[in-house]
């Protein structure tokens, strides 16, 4: 019985280590995404948009959905 407790502890330790690695990877990937999105904004000429307004635009678009937002702002 003592062996299974040790095994459970080892598994928990390993899980926590993996979680820490994943957290670090998430931070790195979020930074890469931010750089990519920043480049898109600059390419579109959106670097002059106030950050608070940009946040509102993106939040509203995510709430409506991208397709619905595109239909509303650029009707066919």
Tab-separated table of C-alpha atoms in Angstrom:
chain	number	residue	atom	x	y	z
A	1	UNK	CA	0.000	0.000	0.000
A	2	UNK	CA	2.861	2.426	0.725
A	3	UNK	CA	4.049	1.937	-2.845
A	4	UNK	CA	0.806	3.240	-4.374
A	5	UNK	CA	0.966	6.383	-2.205
A	6	UNK	CA	4.506	7.029	-3.395
A	7	UNK	CA	3.352	6.464	-6.948
A	8	UNK	CA	0.484	8.910	-6.468
A	9	UNK	CA	2.885	11.490	-5.033
A	10	UNK	CA	5.240	10.991	-7.948
A	11	UNK	CA	2.366	11.371	-10.381
A	12	UNK	CA	1.225	14.563	-8.664
A	13	UNK	CA	4.753	15.966	-8.715
A	14	UNK	CA	5.061	15.164	-12.405
A	15	UNK	CA	1.678	16.742	-13.111
A	16	UNK	CA	2.675	19.949	-11.324
A	17	UNK	CA	5.934	20.092	-13.268
A	18	UNK	CA	4.046	19.627	-16.528
A	19	UNK	CA	1.568	22.326	-15.541
A	20	UNK	CA	4.432	24.739	-14.844
A	21	UNK	CA	5.947	23.945	-18.238
A	22	UNK	CA	2.592	24.474	-19.944
A	23	UNK	CA	2.123	27.789	-18.145
A	24	UNK	CA	5.495	28.941	-19.438
A	25	UNK	CA	4.665	27.766	-22.942
A	26	UNK	CA	1.347	29.630	-22.811
A	27	UNK	CA	3.117	32.861	-21.862
A	28	UNK	CA	5.557	32.442	-24.742
A	29	UNK	CA	2.803	31.670	-27.256
A	30	UNK	CA	0.663	34.594	-26.087
A	31	UNK	CA	3.623	36.904	-26.682
A	32	UNK	CA	4.089	35.495	-30.186
A	33	UNK	CA	0.390	35.947	-30.935
A	34	UNK	CA	0.532	39.531	-29.674
A	35	UNK	CA	3.415	40.240	-32.035
A	36	UNK	CA	1.567	38.659	-34.975
A	37	UNK	CA	-1.623	40.604	-34.247
A	38	UNK	CA	0.330	43.807	-33.784
A	39	UNK	CA	1.863	43.352	-37.227
A	40	UNK	CA	-1.605	42.825	-38.716
A	41	UNK	CA	-2.845	46.036	-37.102
A	42	UNK	CA	0.104	47.990	-38.465
A	43	UNK	CA	-0.345	46.472	-41.935
A	44	UNK	CA	-4.008	47.593	-41.879
A	45	UNK	CA	-3.137	51.098	-40.736
A	46	UNK	CA	-4.905	50.539	-37.420
A	47	UNK	CA	-1.994	51.699	-35.288
A	48	UNK	CA	-3.786	55.032	-34.845
A	49	UNK	CA	-6.840	53.466	-33.177
A	50	UNK	CA	-7.075	54.150	-29.464
A	51	UNK	CA	-6.372	50.895	-27.558
A	52	UNK	CA	-9.610	51.205	-25.558
A	53	UNK	CA	-11.626	51.590	-28.762
A	54	UNK	CA	-9.825	48.688	-30.372
A	55	UNK	CA	-10.640	46.566	-27.342
A	56	UNK	CA	-14.323	47.539	-27.688
A	57	UNK	CA	-14.361	46.712	-31.385
A	58	UNK	CA	-12.750	43.323	-30.879
A	59	UNK	CA	-14.936	42.457	-27.882
A	60	UNK	CA	-18.103	43.354	-29.776
A	61	UNK	CA	-16.925	41.359	-32.792
A	62	UNK	CA	-16.234	38.314	-30.643
A	63	UNK	CA	-19.674	38.617	-29.025
A	64	UNK	CA	-21.461	38.881	-32.367
A	65	UNK	CA	-19.189	36.447	-34.145
A	66	UNK	CA	-16.811	37.292	-36.941
A	67	UNK	CA	-19.175	36.369	-39.786
A	68	UNK	CA	-22.044	38.434	-38.367
A	69	UNK	CA	-19.735	41.377	-37.742
A	70	UNK	CA	-18.467	41.251	-41.312
A	71	UNK	CA	-22.042	41.117	-42.639
A	72	UNK	CA	-22.964	44.186	-40.610
A	73	UNK	CA	-19.978	46.348	-41.489
A	74	UNK	CA	-19.497	45.292	-45.111
A	75	UNK	CA	-22.844	44.290	-46.620
A	76	UNK	CA	-22.633	42.508	-49.965
